[in-house]
Coordinates of C-alpha atoms and ligand atoms in Angstrom, one line a residue:
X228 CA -51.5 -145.5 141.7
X229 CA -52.6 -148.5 139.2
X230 CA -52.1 -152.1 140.7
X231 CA -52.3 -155.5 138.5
X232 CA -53.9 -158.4 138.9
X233 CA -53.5 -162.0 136.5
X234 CA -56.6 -163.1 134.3
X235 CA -57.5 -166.1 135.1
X236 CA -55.4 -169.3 133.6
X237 CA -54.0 -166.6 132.0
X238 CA -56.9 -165.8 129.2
X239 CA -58.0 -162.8 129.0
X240 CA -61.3 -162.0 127.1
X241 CA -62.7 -158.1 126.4
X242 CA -66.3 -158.0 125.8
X243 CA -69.2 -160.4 127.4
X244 CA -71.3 -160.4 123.9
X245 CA -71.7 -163.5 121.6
X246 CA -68.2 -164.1 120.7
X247 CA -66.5 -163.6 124.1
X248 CA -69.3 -164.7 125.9
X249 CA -69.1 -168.4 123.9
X250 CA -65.1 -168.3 124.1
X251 CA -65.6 -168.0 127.9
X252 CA -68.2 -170.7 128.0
X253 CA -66.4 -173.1 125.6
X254 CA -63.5 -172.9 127.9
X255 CA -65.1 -174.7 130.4
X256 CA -63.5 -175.6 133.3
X257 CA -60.1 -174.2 132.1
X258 CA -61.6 -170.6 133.3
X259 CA -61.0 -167.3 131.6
X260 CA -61.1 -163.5 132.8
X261 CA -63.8 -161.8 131.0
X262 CA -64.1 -158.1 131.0
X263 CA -67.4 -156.9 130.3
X264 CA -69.8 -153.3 131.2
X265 CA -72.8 -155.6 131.8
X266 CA -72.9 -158.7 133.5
X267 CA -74.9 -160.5 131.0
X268 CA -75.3 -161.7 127.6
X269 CA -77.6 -160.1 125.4
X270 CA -79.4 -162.5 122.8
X271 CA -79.6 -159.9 120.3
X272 CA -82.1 -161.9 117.6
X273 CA -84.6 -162.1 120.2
X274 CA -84.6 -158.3 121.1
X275 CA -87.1 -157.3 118.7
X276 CA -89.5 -159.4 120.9
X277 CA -88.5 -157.9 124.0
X278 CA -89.5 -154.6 122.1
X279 CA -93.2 -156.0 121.6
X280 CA -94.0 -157.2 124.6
X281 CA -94.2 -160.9 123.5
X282 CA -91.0 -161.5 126.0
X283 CA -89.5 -160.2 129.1
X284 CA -86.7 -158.1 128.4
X285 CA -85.2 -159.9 131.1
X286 CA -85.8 -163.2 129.2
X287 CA -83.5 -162.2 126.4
X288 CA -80.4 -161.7 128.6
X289 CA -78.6 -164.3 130.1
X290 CA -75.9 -163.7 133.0
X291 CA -72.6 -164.2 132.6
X292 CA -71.5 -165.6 136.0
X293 CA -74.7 -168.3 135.2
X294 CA -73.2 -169.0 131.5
X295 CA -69.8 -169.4 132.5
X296 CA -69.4 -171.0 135.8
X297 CA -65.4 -171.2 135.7
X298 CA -64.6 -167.8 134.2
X299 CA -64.2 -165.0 136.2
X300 CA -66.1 -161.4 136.0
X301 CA -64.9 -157.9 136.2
X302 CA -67.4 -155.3 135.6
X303 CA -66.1 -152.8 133.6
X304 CA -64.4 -151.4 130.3
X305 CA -61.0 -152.2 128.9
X306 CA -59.7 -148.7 128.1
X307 CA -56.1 -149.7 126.9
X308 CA -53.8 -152.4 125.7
X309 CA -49.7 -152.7 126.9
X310 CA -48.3 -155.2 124.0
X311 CA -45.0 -154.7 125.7
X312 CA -46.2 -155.9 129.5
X313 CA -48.7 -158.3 128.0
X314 CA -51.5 -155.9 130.1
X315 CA -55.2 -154.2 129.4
X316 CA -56.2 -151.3 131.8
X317 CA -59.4 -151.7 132.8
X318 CA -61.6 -149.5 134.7
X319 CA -64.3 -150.6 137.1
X320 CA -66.9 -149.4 139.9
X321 CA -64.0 -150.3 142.1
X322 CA -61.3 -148.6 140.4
X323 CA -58.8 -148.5 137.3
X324 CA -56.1 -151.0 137.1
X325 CA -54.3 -153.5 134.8
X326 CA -54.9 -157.3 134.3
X327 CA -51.9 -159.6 133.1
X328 CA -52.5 -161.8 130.6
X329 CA -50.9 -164.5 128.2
X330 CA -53.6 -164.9 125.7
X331 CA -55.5 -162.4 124.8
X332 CA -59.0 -162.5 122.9
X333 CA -60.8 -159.0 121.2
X334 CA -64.6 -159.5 121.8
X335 CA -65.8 -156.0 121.2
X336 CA -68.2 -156.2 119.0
X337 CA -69.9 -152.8 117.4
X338 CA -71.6 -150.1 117.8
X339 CA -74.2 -148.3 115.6
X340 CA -72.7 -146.5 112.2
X341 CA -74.4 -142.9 112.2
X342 CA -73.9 -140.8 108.8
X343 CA -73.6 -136.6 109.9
X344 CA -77.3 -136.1 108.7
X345 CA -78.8 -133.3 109.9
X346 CA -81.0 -134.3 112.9
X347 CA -80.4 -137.5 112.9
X348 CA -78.2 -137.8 116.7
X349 CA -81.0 -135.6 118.0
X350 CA -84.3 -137.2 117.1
X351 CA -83.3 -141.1 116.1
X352 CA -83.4 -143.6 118.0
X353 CA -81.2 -146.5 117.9
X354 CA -82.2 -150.4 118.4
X355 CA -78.7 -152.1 119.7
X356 CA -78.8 -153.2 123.1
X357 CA -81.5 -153.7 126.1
X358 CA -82.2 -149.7 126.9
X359 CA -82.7 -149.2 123.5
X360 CA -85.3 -151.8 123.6
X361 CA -87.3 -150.9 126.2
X362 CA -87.3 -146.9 125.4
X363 CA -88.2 -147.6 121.9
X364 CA -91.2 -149.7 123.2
X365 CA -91.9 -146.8 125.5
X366 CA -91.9 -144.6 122.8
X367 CA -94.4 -146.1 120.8
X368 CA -96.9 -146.7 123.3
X369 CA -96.5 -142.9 124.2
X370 CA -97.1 -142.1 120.7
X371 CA -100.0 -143.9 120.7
X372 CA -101.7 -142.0 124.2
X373 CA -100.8 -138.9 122.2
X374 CA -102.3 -139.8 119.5
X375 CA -105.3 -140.4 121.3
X376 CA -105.0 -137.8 123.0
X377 CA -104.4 -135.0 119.8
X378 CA -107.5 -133.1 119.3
X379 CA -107.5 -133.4 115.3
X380 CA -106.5 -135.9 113.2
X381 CA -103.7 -134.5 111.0
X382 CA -102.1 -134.4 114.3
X383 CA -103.1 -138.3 115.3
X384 CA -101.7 -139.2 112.3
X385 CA -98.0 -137.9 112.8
X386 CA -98.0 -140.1 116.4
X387 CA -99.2 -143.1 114.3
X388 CA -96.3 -143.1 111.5
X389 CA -93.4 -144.7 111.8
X390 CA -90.1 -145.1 110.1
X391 CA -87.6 -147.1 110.1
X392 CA -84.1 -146.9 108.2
X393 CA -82.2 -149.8 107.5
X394 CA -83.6 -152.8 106.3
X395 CA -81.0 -155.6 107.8
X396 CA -82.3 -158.2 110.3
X397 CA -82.3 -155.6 113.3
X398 CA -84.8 -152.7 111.7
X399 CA -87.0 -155.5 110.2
X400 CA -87.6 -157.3 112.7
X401 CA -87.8 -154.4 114.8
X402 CA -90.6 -153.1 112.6
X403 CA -92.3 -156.8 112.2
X404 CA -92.9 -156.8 115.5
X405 CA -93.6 -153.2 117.0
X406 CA -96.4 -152.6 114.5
X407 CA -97.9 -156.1 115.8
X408 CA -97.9 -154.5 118.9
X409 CA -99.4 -151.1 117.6
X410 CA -102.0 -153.5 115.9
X411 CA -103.0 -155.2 119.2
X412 CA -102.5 -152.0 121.4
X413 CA -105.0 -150.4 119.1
X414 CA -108.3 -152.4 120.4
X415 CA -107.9 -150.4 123.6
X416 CA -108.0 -146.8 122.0
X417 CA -111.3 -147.1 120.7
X418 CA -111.3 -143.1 119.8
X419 CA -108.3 -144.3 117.2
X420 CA -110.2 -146.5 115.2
X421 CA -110.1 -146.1 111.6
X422 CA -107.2 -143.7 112.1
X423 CA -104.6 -144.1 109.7
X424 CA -101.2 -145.5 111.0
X425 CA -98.5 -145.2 108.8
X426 CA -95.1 -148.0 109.0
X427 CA -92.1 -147.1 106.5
X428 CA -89.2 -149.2 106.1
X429 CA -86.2 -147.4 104.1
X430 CA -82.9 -148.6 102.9
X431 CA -80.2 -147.4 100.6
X432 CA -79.7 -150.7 99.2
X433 CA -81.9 -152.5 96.4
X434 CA -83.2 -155.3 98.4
X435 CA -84.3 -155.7 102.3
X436 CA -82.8 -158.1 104.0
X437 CA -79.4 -158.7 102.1
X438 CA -78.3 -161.3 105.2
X439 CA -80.6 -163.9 103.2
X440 CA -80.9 -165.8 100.1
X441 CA -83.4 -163.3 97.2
X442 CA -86.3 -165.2 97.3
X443 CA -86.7 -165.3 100.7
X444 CA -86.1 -161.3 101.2
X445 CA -88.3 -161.2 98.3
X446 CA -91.0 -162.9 99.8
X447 CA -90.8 -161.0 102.9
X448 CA -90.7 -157.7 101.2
X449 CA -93.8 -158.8 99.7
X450 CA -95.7 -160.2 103.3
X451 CA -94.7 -156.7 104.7
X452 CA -96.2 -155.1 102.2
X453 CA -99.4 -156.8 102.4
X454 CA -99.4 -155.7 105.9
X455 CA -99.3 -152.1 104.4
X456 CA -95.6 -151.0 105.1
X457 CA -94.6 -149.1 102.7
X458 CA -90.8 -150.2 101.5
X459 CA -88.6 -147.4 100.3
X460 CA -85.4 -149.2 98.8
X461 CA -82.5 -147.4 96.9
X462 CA -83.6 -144.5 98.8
X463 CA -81.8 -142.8 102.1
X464 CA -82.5 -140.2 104.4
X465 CA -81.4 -136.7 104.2
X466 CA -82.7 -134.7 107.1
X467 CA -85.0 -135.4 110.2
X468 CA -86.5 -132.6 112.5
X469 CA -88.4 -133.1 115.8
X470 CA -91.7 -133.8 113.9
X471 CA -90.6 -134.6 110.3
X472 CA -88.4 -136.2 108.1
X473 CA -87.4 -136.1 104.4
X474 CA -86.2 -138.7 102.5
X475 CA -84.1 -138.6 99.1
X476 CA -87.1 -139.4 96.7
X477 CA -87.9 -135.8 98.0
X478 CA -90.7 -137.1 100.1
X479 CA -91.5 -135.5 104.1
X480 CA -93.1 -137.2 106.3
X481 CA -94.5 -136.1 109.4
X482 CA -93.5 -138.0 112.6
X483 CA -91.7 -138.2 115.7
X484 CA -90.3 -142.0 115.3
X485 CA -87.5 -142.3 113.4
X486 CA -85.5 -145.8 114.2
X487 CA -82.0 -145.8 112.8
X488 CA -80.4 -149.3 112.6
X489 CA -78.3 -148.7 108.9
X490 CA -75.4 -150.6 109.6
X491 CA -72.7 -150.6 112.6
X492 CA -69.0 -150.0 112.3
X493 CA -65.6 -151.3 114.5
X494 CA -65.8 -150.5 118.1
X495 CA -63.8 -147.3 118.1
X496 CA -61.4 -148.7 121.2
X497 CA -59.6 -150.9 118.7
X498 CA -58.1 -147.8 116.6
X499 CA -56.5 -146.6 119.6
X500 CA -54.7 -150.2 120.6
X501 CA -52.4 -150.3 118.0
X502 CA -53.3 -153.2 116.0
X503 CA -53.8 -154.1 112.8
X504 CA -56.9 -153.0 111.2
X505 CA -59.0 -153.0 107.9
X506 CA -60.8 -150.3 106.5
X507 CA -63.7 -150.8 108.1
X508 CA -61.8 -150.4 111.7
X509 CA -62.0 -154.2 112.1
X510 CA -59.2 -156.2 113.6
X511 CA -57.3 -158.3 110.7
X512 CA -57.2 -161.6 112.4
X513 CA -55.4 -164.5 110.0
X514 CA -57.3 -168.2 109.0
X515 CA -56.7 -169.5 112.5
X516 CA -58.1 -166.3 114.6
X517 CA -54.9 -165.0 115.6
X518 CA -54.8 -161.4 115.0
X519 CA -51.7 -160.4 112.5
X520 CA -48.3 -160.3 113.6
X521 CA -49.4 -160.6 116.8
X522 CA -48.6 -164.1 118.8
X523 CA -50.7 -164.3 121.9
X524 CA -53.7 -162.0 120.6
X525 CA -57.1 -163.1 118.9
X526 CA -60.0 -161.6 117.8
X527 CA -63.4 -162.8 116.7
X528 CA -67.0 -161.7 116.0
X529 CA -68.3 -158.0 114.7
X530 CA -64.9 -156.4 116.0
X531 CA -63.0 -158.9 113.6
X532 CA -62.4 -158.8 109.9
X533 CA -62.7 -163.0 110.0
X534 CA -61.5 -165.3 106.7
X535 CA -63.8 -168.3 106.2
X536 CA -62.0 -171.2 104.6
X537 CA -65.1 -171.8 103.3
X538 CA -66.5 -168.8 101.9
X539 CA -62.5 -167.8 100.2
X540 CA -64.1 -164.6 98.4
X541 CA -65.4 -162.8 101.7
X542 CA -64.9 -162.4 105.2
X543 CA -67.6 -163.3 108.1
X544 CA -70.9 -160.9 108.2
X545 CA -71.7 -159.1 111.5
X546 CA -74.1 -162.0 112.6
X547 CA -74.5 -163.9 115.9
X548 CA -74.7 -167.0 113.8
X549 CA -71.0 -166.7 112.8
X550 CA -70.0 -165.0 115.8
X551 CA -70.9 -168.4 117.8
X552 CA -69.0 -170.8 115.0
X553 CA -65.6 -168.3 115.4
X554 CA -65.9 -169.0 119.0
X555 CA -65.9 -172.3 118.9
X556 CA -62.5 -172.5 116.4
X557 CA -60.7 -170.2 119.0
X558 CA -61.7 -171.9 122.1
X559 CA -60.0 -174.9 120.8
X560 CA -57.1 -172.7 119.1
X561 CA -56.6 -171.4 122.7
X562 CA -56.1 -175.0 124.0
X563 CA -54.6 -177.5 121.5
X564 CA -52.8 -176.7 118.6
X565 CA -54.9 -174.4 116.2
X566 CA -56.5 -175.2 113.2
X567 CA -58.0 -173.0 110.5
X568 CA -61.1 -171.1 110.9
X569 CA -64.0 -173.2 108.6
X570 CA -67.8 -172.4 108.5
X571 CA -70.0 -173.3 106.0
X572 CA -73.5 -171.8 106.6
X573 CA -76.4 -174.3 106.9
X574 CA -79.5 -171.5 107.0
X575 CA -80.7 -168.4 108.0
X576 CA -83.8 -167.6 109.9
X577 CA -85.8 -164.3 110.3
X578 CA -89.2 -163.2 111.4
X579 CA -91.7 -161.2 110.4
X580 CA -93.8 -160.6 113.4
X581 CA -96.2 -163.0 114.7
X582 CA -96.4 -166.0 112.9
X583 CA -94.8 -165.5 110.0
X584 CA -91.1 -165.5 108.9
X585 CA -88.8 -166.8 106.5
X586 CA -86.0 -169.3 106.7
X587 CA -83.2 -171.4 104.6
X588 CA -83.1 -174.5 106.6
X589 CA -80.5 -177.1 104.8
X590 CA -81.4 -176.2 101.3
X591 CA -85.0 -175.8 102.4
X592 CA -87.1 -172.3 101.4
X593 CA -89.3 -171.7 104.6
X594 CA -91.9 -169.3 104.8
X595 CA -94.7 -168.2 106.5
X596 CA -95.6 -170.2 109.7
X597 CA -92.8 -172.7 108.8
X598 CA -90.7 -169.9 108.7
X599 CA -92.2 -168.6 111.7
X600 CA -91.8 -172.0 113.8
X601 CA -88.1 -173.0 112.6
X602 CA -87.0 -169.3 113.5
X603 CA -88.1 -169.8 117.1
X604 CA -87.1 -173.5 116.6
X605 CA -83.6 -172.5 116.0
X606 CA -83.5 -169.6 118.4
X607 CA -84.2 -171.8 121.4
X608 CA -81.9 -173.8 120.6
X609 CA -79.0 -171.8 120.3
X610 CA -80.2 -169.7 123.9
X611 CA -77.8 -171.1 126.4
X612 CA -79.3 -172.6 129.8
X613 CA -82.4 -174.7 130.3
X614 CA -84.0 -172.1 132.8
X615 CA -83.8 -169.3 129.9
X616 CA -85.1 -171.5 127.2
X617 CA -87.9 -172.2 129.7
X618 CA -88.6 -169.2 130.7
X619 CA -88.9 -167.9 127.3
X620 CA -91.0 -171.1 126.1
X621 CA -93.7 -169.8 128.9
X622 CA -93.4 -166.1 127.9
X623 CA -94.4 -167.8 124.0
X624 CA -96.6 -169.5 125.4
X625 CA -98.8 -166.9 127.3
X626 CA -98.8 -164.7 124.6
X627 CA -100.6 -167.7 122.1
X628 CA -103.6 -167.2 124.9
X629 CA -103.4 -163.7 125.7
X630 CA -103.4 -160.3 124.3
X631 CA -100.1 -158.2 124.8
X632 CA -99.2 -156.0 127.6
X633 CA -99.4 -152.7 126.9
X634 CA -98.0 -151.3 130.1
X635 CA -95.6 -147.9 129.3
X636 CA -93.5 -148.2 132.1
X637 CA -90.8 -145.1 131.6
X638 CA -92.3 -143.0 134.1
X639 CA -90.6 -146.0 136.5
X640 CA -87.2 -144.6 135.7
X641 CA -87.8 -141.6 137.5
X642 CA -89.4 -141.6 141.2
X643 CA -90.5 -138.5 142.4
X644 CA -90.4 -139.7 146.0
X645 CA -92.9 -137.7 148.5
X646 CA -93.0 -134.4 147.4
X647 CA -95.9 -132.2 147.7
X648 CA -95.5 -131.3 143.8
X649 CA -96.0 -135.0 143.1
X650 CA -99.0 -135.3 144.4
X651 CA -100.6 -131.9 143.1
X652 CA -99.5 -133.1 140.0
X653 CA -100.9 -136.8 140.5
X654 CA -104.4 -135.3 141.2
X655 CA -104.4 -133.3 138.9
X656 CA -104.0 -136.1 136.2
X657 CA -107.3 -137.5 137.8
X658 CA -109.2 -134.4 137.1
X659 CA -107.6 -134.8 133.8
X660 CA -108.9 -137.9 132.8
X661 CA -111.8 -137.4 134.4
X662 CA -113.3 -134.4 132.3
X663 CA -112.1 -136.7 129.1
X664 CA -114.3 -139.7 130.1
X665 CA -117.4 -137.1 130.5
X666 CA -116.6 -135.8 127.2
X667 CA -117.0 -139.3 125.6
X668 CA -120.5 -139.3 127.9
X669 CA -122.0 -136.4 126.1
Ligands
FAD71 C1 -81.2 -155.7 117.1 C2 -80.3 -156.8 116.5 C3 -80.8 -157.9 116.0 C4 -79.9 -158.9 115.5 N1 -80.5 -160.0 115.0 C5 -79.6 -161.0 114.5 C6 -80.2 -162.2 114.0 O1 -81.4 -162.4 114.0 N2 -79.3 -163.2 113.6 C7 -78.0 -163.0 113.6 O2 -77.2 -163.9 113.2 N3 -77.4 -161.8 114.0 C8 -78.2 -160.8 114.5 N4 -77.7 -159.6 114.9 C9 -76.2 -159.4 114.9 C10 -75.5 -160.0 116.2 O3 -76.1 -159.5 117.3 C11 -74.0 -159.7 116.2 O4 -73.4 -160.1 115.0 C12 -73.4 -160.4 117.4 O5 -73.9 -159.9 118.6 C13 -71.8 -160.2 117.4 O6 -71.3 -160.7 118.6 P1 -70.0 -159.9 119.3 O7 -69.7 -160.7 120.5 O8 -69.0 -159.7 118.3 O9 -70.6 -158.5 119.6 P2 -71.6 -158.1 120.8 O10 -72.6 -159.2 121.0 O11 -72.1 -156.8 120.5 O12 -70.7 -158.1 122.1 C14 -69.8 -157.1 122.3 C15 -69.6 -157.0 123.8 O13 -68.5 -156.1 124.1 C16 -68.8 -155.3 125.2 N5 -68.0 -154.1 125.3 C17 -68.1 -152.9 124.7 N6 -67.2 -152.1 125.0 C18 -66.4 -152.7 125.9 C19 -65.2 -152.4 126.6 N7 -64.6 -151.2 126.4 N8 -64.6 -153.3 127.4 C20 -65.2 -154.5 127.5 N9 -66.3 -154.9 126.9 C21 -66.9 -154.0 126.1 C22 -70.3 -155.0 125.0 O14 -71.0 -154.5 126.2 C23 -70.8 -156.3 124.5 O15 -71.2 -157.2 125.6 C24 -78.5 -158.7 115.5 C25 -78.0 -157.5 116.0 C26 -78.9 -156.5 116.5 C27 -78.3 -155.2 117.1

């Protein structure tokens, strides 16, 4: 049988990401209810450097209960909405049941937009959230031993190329940063050198990085290809296979890393609630946040179709930057009399890997180092709590002195405990190695 329970002072908030995350925050000691599968906040812009190794994945996430001291946590998914009884079912670890509210706010955010190419749910892999992260820095540093470990070249080769598809701010900086990892991994595989590695970047649309103003995107276009990654715009992908792809300029390339981050789409909970939405599977929310024709329910961030007073001609992008300005509208809206949603972007910051990147800063074109610095610059500032901004300053910091980690830790996800089998197989990994080094000898 399901029970209820009330959220908190009455607010309700689905989904612990930017938006509701903020809402929560902003709140203060008013207190909210905030449903949410994790119990942390994931700074998405810094993830790409929780994929090098130049931070600790934990670094990039920052705990809910820490970042909002007067809301309240339940662990779990909202699975349903009762406009009627003004109630969400939830399920948890504990249990299903439903949680009363009077206001509630749509945080949901989005999840990845796949196309039905053939392959592509078997062999790519996405860059989203935390997991995918960590098992697409796994992956490369696997590809790399195999590639060491290949007995001819051809086959090194296909370990060392890359490609990624979609060229927004996740898959470049994704890229940026996991080939300067490759690129400092690489001293340690002295059998690879002078093998070629291979990084593609492929995107449907003409430019990379439409998020920012065309010179800038132009002028990173141009840094990464002075790195040597080969940019394939107005081109898409048509079929992927364990160890190859093709792409439509009728090209195949041999490889085992394909990294799909073309776009996301609606979270596919808000079709079934009932509400409003645009043809994207967005919520339609009106100027002050309030979703339409609806009196006590909001909706903010990626899950939101969002109008901008100041940008009249088109709704909010999908970024964290506007995510955090809606939040601060509707935390007010929720607790004096609301006002209409008005953002007027003051810059955009990107990187390109270590030290360089590319910024519009209040009207100024940054690029380079300076791009570089006022990315980080703008990052720490916006990370909430002083003990994550520190920690991540001396994670920075360590890597300006030291080479990267290199450590593959997936084997970690799946103990073998004491079985006789584990520890045949351990020695025979020894012998393994050891007939490798005495090849080198000879
Ligand atoms: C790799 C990457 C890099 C990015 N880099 C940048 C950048 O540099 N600059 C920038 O401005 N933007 C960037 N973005 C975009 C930015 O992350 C998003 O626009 C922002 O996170 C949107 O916030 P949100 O709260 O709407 O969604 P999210 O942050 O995705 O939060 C949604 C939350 O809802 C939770 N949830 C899901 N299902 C349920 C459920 N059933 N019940 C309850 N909760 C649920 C999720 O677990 C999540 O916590 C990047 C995105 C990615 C993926």
């Amino acid at each position: 049988m399901t029970s209820s329970r009330p959220a908190r002072n009455g607010i309700l908030i689905l989904g612990g990401g930017f938006a509701g995350a903020y809402v929560a925050r902003l709140l203060g000691r008013r207190g909210a209810t905030i449903v949410s599968p994790e119990n942390f906040m994931l700074y998405t812009p810094m993830l790409a450097e929780a994929a090098s190794g130049t931070l600790e994945p934990r670094h990039v996430v920052v705990p809910l209960r820490m970042m909002c001291p007067y809301a309240e946590l339940l662990l779990g998914r909202a699975v349903g909405l009762d406009e009627a009884s003004r109630t969400v079912a939830v399920a948890t670890d504990a249990g299903s049941f439903d949680v009363a509210y009077e206001q509630l706010v749509l945080a949901l955010g989005s999840v990845p937009r796949t196309l039905p190419i053939p392959g592509l749910a078997e062999h790519g892999l996405g860059f989203k959230n935390l997991a995918d992260a960590i098992h697409l820095r796994n992956h490369v540093l696997r590809e790399l031993e195999a590639a060491d470990a290949a007995l001819v070249a051809s086959r090194a080769e296909r370990h060392l190329t890359f490609v990624f598809v979609g060229a927004g701010y996740a898959g470049v900086e994704a890229l940026a940063e996991l080939s300067d990892l490759v690129r400092d991994a690489l001293r340690y595989y002295p059998r690879l050198r002078g093998a070629r590695q291979r990084w593609v970047l492929v995107d449907a649309a003409p430019t990379i990085l439409p998020e920012i103003p065309t010179r800038l995107s132009e002028y990173a276009a141009r840094q990464l290809t002075g790195r040597g990654i080969d940019i394939r715009v107005g081109t898409t992908l048509e079929s992927v296979e364990e160890d190859s792809l093709v792409l439509s300029d009728g090209s195949r390339l041999e490889t085992h890393t394909l990294v799909w981050t073309a776009g996301v789409r609606a979270h596919p909970l808000l079709a079934e609630l009932g509400l409003p939405l645009d043809e994207r599977g967005r919520v339609r929310v009106d100027n002050i946040l309030r979703v339409e024709g609806c009196g006590n329910i909001w909706a903010l961030g990626d899950c939101a179709r969002v109008l901008n007073a100041a940008t009249p001609d088109h709704p909010d992008p999908p970024t964290s930057q506007h995510a955090l300005r809606q939040a601060r509208r509707l935390a007010k809206n929720l607790q004096a009399a609301p006002r209409p949603y008005h953002y007027r972007m003051r810059g955009m910051v990107a990187t390109l890997g270590r030290h360089k990147g590319v910024g519009d800063v209040l009207g100024l074109r940054l690029r380079g180092f300076l791009g570089w610095f006022a990315t980080r610059t703008y990052h720490l500032y916006q990370l909430p709590l002083t003990s994550r901004k520190l920690r991540v300053v001396t994670d920075w910091t360590v890597s300006l002195f030291f080479r990267r980690d290199i450590a593959e830790l997936s084997m970690l996800g799946h103990a073998r405990g004491l079985s006789r089998e584990g520890h045949e197989e351990a020695s025979t990994i020894s012998v393994t190695f050891g007939t490798r080094e005495g090849e080198g000898v000879d």
